[in-house]
PDB file of C-alpha atoms and ligand atoms in Angstrom:
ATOM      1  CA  UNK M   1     -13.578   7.724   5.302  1.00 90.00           C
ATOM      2  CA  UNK M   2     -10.290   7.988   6.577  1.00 95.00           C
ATOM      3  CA  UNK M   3      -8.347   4.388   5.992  1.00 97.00           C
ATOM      4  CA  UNK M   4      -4.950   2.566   6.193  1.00 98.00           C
ATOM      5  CA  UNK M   5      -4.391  -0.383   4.631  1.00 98.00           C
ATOM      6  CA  UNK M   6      -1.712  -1.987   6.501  1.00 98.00           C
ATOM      7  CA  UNK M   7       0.700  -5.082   5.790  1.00 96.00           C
ATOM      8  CA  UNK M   8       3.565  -6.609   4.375  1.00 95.00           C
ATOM      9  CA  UNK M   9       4.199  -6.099   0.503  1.00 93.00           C
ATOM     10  CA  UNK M  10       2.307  -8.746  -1.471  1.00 89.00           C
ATOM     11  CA  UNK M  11      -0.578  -8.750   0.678  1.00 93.00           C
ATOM     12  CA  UNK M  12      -3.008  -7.591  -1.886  1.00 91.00           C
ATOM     13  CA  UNK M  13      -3.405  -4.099  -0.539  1.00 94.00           C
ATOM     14  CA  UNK M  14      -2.570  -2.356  -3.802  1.00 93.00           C
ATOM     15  CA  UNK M  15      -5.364  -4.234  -5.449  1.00 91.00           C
ATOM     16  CA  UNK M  16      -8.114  -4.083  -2.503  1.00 96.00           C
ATOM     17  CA  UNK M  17      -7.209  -0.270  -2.115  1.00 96.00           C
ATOM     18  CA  UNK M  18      -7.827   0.379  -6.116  1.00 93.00           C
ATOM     19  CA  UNK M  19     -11.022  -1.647  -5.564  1.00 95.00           C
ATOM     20  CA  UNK M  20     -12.275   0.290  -2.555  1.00 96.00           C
ATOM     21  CA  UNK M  21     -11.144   4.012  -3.547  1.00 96.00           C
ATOM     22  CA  UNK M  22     -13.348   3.621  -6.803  1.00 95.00           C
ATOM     23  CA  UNK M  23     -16.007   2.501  -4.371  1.00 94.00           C
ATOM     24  CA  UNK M  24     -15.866   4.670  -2.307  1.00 94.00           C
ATOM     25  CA  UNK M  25     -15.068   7.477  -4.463  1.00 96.00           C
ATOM     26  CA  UNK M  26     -12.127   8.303  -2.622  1.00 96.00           C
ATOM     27  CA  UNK M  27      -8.329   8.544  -3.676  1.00 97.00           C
ATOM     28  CA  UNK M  28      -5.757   5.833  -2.811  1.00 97.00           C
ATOM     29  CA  UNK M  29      -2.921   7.296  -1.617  1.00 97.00           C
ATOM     30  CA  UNK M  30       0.169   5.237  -2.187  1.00 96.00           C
ATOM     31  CA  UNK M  31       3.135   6.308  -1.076  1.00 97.00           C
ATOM     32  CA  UNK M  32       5.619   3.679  -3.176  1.00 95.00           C
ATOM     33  CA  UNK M  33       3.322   4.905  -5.990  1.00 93.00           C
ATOM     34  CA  UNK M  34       3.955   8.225  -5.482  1.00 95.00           C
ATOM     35  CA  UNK M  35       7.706   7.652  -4.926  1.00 96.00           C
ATOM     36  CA  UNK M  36       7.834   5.781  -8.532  1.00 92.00           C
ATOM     37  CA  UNK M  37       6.542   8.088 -10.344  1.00 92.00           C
ATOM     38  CA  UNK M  38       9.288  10.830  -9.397  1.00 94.00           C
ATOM     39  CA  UNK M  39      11.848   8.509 -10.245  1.00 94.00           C
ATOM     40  CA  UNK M  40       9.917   7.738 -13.413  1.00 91.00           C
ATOM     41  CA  UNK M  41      10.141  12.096 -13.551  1.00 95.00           C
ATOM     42  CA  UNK M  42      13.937  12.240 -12.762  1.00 95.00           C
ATOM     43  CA  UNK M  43      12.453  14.916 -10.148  1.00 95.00           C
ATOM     44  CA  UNK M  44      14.953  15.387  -7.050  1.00 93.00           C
ATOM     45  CA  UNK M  45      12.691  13.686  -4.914  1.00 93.00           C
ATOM     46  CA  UNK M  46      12.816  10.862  -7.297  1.00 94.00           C
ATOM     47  CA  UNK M  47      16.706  10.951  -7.253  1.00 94.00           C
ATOM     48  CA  UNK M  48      17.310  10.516  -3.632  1.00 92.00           C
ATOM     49  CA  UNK M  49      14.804   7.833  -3.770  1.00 95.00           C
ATOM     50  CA  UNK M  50      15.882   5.830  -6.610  1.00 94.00           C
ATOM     51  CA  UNK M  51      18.575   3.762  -4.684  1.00 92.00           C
ATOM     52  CA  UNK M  52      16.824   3.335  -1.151  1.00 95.00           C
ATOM     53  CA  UNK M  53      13.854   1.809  -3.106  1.00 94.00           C
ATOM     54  CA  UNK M  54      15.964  -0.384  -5.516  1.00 91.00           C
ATOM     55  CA  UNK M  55      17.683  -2.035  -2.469  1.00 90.00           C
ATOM     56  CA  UNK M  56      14.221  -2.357  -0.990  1.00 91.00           C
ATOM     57  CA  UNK M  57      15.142  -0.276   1.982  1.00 95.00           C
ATOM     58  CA  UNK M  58      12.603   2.957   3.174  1.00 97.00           C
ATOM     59  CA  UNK M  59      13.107   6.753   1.909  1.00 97.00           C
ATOM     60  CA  UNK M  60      13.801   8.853   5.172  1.00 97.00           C
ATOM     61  CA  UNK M  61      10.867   9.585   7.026  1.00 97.00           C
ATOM     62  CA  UNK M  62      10.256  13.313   6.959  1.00 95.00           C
ATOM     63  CA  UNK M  63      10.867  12.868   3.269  1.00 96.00           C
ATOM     64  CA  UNK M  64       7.792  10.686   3.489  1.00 97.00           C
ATOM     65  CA  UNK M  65       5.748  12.635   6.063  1.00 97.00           C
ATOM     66  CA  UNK M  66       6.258  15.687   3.499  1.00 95.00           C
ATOM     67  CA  UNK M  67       5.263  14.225   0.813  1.00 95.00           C
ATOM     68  CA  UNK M  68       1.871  13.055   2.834  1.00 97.00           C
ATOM     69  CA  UNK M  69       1.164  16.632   4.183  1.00 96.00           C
ATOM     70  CA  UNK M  70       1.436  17.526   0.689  1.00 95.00           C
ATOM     71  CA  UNK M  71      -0.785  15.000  -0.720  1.00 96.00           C
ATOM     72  CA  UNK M  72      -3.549  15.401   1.717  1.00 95.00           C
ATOM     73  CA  UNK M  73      -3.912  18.986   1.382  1.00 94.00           C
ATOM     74  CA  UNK M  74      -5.093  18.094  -1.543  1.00 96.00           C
ATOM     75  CA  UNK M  75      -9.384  18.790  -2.912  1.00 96.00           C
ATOM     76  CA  UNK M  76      -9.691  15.744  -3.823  1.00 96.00           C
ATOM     77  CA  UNK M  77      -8.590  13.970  -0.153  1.00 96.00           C
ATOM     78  CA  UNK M  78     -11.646  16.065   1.395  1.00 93.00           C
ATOM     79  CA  UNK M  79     -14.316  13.224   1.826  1.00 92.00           C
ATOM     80  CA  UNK M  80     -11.384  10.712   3.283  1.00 95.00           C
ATOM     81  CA  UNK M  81      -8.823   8.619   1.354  1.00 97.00           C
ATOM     82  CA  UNK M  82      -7.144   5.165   1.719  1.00 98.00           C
ATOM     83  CA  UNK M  83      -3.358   5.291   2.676  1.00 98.00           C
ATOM     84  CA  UNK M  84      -1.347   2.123   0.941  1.00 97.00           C
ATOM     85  CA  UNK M  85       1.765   1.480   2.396  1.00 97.00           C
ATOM     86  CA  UNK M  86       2.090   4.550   4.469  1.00 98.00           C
ATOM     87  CA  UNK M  87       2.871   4.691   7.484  1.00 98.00           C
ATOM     88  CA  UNK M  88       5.643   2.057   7.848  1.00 98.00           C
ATOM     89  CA  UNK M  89       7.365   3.156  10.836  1.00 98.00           C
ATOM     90  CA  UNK M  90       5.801   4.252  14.318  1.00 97.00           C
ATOM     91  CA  UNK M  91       7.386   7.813  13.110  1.00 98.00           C
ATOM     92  CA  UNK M  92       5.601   8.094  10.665  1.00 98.00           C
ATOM     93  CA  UNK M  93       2.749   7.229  12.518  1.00 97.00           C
ATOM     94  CA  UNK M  94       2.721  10.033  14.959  1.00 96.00           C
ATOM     95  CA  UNK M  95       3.646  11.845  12.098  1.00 97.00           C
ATOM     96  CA  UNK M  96       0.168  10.902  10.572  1.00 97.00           C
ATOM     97  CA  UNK M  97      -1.287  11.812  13.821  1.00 95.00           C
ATOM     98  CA  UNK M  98       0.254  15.804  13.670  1.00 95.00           C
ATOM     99  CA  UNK M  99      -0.582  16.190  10.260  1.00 95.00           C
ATOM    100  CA  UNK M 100      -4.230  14.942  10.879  1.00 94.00           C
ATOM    101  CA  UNK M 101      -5.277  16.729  14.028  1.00 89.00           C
ATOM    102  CA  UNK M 102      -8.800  15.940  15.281  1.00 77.00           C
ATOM    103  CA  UNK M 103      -9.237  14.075  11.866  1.00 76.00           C
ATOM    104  CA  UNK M 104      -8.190  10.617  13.399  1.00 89.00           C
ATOM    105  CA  UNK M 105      -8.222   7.205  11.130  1.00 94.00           C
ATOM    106  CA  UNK M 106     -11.326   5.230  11.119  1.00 93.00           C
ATOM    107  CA  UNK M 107     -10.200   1.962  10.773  1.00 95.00           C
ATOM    108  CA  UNK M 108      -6.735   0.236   9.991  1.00 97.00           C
ATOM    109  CA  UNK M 109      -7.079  -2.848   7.757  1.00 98.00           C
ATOM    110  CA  UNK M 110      -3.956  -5.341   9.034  1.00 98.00           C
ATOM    111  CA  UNK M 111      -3.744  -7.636   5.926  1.00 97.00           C
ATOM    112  CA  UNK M 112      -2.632 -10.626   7.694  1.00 96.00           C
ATOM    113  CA  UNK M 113      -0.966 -13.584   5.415  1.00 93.00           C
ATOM    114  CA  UNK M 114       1.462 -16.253   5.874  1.00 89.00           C
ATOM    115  CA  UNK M 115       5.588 -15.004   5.020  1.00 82.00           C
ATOM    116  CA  UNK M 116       6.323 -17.998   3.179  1.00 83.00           C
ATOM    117  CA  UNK M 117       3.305 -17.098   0.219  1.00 85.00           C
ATOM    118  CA  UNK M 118       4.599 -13.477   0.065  1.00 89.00           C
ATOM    119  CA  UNK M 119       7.851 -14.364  -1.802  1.00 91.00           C
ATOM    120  CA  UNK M 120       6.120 -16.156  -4.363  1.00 88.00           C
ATOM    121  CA  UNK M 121       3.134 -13.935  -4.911  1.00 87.00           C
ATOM    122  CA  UNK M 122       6.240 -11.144  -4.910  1.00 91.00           C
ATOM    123  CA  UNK M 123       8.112 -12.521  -7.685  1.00 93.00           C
ATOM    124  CA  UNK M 124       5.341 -13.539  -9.629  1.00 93.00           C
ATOM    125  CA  UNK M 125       4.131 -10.231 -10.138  1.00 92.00           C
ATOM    126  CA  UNK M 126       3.536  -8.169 -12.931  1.00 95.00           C
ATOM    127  CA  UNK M 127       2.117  -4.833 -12.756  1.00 94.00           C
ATOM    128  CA  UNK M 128       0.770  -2.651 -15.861  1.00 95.00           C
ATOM    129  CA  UNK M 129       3.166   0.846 -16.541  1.00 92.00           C
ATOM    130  CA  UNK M 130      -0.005   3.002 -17.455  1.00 92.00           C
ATOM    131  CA  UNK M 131      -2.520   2.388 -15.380  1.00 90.00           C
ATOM    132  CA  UNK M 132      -0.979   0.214 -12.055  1.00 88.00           C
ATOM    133  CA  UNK M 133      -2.661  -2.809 -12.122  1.00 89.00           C
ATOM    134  CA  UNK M 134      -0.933  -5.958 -10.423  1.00 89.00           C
ATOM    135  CA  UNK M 135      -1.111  -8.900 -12.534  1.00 93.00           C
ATOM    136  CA  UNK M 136       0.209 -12.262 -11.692  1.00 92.00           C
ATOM    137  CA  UNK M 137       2.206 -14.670 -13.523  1.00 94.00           C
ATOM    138  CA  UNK M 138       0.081 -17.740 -11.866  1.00 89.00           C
ATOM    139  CA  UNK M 139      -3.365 -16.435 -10.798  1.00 88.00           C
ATOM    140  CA  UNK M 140      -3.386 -13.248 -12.970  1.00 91.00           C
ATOM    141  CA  UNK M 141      -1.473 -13.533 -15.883  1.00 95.00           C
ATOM    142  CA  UNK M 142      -1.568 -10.526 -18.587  1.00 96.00           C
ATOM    143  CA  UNK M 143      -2.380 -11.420 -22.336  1.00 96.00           C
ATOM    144  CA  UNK M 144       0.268 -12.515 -24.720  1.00 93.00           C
ATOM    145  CA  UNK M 145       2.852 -10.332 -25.277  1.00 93.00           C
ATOM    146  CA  UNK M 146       2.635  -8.737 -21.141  1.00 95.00           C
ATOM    147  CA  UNK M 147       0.152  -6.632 -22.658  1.00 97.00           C
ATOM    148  CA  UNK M 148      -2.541  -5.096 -19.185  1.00 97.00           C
ATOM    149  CA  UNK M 149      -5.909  -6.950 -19.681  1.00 94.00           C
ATOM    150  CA  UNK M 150      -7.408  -3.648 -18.191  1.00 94.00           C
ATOM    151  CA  UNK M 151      -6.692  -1.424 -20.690  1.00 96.00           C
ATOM    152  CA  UNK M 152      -4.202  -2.510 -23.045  1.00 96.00           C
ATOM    153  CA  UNK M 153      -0.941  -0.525 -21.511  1.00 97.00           C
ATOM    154  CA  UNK M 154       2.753  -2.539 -20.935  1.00 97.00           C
ATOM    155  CA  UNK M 155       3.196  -5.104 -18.060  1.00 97.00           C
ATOM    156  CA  UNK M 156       6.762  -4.965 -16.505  1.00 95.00           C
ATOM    157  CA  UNK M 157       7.864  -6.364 -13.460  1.00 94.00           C
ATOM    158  CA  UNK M 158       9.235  -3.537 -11.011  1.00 88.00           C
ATOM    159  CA  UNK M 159      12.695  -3.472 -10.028  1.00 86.00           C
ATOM    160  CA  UNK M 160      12.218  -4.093  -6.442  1.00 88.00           C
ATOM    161  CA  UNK M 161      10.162  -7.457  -7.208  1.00 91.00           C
ATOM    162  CA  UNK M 162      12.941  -9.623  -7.837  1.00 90.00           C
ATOM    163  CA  UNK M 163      13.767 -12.054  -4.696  1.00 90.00           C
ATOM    164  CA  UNK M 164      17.389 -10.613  -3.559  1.00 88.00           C
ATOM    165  CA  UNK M 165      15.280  -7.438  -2.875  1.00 91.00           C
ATOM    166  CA  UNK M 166      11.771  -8.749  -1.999  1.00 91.00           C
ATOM    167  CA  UNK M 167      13.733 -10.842   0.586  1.00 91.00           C
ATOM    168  CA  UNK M 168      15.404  -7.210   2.170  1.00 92.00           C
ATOM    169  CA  UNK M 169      12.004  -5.743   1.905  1.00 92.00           C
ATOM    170  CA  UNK M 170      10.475  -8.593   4.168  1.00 93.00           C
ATOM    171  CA  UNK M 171      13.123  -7.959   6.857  1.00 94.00           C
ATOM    172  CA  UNK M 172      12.253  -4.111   6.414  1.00 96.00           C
ATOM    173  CA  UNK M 173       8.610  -4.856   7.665  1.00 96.00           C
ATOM    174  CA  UNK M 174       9.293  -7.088   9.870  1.00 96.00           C
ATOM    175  CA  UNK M 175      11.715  -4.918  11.883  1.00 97.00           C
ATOM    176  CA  UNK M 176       9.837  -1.262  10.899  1.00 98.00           C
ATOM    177  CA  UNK M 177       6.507  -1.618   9.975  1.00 98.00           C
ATOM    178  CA  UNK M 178       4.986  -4.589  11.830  1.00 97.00           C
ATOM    179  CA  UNK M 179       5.484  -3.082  15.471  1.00 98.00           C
ATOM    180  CA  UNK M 180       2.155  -0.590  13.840  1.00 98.00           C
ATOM    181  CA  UNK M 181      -0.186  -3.669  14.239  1.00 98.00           C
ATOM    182  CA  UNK M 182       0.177  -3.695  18.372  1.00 97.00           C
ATOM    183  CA  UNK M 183       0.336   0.051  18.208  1.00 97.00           C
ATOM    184  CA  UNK M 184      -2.720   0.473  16.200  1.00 96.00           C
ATOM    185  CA  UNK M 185      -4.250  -2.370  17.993  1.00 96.00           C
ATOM    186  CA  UNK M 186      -3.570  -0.369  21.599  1.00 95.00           C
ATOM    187  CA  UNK M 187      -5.435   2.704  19.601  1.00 93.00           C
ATOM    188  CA  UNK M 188      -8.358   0.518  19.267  1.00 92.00           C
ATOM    189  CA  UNK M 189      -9.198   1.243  15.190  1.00 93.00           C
ATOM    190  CA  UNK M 190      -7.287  -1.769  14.023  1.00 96.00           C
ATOM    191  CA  UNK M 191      -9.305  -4.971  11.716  1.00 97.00           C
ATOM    192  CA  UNK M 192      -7.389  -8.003  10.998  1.00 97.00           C
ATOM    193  CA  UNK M 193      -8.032  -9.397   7.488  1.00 96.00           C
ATOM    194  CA  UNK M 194      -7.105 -13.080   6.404  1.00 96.00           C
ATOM    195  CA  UNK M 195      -4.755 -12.116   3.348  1.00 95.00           C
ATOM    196  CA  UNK M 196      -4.643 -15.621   2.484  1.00 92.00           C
ATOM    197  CA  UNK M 197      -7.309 -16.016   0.425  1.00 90.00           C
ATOM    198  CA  UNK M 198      -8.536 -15.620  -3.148  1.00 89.00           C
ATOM    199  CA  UNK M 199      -9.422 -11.775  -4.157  1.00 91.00           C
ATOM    200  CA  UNK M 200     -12.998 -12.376  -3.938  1.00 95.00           C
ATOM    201  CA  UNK M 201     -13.094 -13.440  -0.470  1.00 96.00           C
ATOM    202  CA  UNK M 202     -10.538 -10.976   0.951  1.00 97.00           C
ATOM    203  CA  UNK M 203     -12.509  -7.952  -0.645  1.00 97.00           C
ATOM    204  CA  UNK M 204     -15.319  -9.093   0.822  1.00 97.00           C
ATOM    205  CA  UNK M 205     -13.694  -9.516   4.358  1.00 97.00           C
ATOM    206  CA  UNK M 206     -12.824  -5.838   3.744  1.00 97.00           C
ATOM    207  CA  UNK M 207     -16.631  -5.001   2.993  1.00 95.00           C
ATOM    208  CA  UNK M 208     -18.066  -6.281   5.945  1.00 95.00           C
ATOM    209  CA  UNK M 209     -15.284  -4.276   8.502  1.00 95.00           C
ATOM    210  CA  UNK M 210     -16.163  -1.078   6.743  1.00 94.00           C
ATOM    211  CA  UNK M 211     -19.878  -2.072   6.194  1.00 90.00           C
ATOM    212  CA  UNK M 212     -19.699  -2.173   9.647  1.00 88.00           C
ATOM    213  CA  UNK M 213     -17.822   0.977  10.590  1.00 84.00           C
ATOM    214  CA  UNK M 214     -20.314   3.111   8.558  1.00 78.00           C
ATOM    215  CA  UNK M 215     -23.098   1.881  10.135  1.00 73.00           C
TER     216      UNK M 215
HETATM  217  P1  LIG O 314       5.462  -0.092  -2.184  1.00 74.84           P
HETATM  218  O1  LIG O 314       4.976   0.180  -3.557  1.00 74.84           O
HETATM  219  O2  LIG O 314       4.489   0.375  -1.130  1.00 74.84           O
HETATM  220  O3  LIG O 314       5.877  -1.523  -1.983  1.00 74.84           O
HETATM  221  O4  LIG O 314       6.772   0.802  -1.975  1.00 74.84           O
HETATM  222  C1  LIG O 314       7.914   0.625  -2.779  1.00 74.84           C
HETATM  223  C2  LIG O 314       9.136   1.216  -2.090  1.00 74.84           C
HETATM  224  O5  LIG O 314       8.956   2.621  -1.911  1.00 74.84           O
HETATM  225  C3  LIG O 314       9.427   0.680  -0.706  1.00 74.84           C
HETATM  226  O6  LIG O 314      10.162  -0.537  -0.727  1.00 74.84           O
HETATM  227  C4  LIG O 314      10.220   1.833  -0.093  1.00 74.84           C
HETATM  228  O7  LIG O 314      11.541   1.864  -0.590  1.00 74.84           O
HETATM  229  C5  LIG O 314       9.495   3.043  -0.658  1.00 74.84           C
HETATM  230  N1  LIG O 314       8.365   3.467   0.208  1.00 74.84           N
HETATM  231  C6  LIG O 314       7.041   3.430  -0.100  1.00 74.84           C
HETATM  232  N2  LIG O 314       6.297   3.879   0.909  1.00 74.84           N
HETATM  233  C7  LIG O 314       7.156   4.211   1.902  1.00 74.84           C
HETATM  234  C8  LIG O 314       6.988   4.714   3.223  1.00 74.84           C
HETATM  235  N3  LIG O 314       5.779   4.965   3.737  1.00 74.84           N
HETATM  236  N4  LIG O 314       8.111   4.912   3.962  1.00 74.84           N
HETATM  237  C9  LIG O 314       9.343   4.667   3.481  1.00 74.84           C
HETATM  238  N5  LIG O 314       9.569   4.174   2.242  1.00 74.84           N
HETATM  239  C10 LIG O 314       8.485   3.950   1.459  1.00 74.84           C
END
């Protein structure tokens, strides 16, 4: 199963793509995940990244694309895999496409979801430093003392959560990443999802497109 998840940040597809990859058995592949933890490593990678992400902005594309090649050359990516937040340019697309060959994308999930809750959902979240999991301060809140009600690790807020930057990352989508849904729609593989729901009924949204696309 070969999968994008594909929307604006605070959609939800961090969480849904955790969900799915464990159900799946299948790895999530995210690329802003990837990119933090080489900053997190002080690796050279992680330097030239450091700044573009804290101003909300995108790391270069062929930086990206080799990074991908990389990661999907991996064992473990053999039986399909569930790209979060990659691509986010139409670049980076047909880079997808190169790298990928004959083994095309199945289906592109377009988390669809009104701006205006983005912000909020945005700011309000909280997101456990060992093992990734988005809290919220509202929906989702993490026990006393930001401790993860998963498994007990520190809940910070990332850097690039607070408005000034959520605000730039917004306009980032809007102007790079959102032309994808018409091209993936012209490509015939993409799903729109109704984002604007509670987790429950979003994940099950998700369910019944790839229920469907397996069958
Ligand atoms: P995310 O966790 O997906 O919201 O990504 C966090 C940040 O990492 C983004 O705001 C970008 O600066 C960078 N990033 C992640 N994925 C990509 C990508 N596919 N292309 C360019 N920049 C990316």
């Amino acid at each position: 199963m070969r999968i994008i998840f594909l929307g604006a940040p605070g959609t939800g597809k961090g969480t849904q793509a955790l969900y799915f990859s464990k159900m799946y058995s299948i790895p999530q592949i995210s690329t802003g995940e990837i990119l933090r933890d080489a900053v997190k490593k002080g690796t050279e990678l992680g330097k030239k990244a450091k700044s573009i992400m804290d101003a909300g902005d995108l790391v270069p594309d062929d930086i990206i694309l080799q990074l991908i090649r990389d990661r999907l050359s991996q064992q473990d990516c053999k039986n399909g895999y569930i790209l979060d937040g990659f691509p986010r340019t139409i670049s980076q697309a047909e880079g997808l496409e190169r790298i990928l060959k004959d083994n095309a994308i199945e289906a592109v999930i377009y988390f669809d979801i009104d701006q205006n809750a983005v912000v909020s959902r945005l700011t309000s979240r909280r997101v456990c430093s060992k093992c990734g999991y988005n809290h919220n301060l509202i929906t989702d809140p993490p026990e006393a003392d930001n401790i993860c009600r998963r498994c007990g690790g520190k809940v910070i807020q990332r850097d690039d959560d607070k408005e000034e930057t959520v605000r730039n990352r917004l306009q980032v989508y809007e102007k790079n990443t959102a032309p994808l849904v018409d091209y993936y729609e012209k490509k015939g593989n993409l799903y729109k999802i109704d984002a604007n729901g509670a987790i429950d009924d979003v994940r099950a949204e998700i369910h019944n497109v790839l229920k469907n696309i397996r069958d």
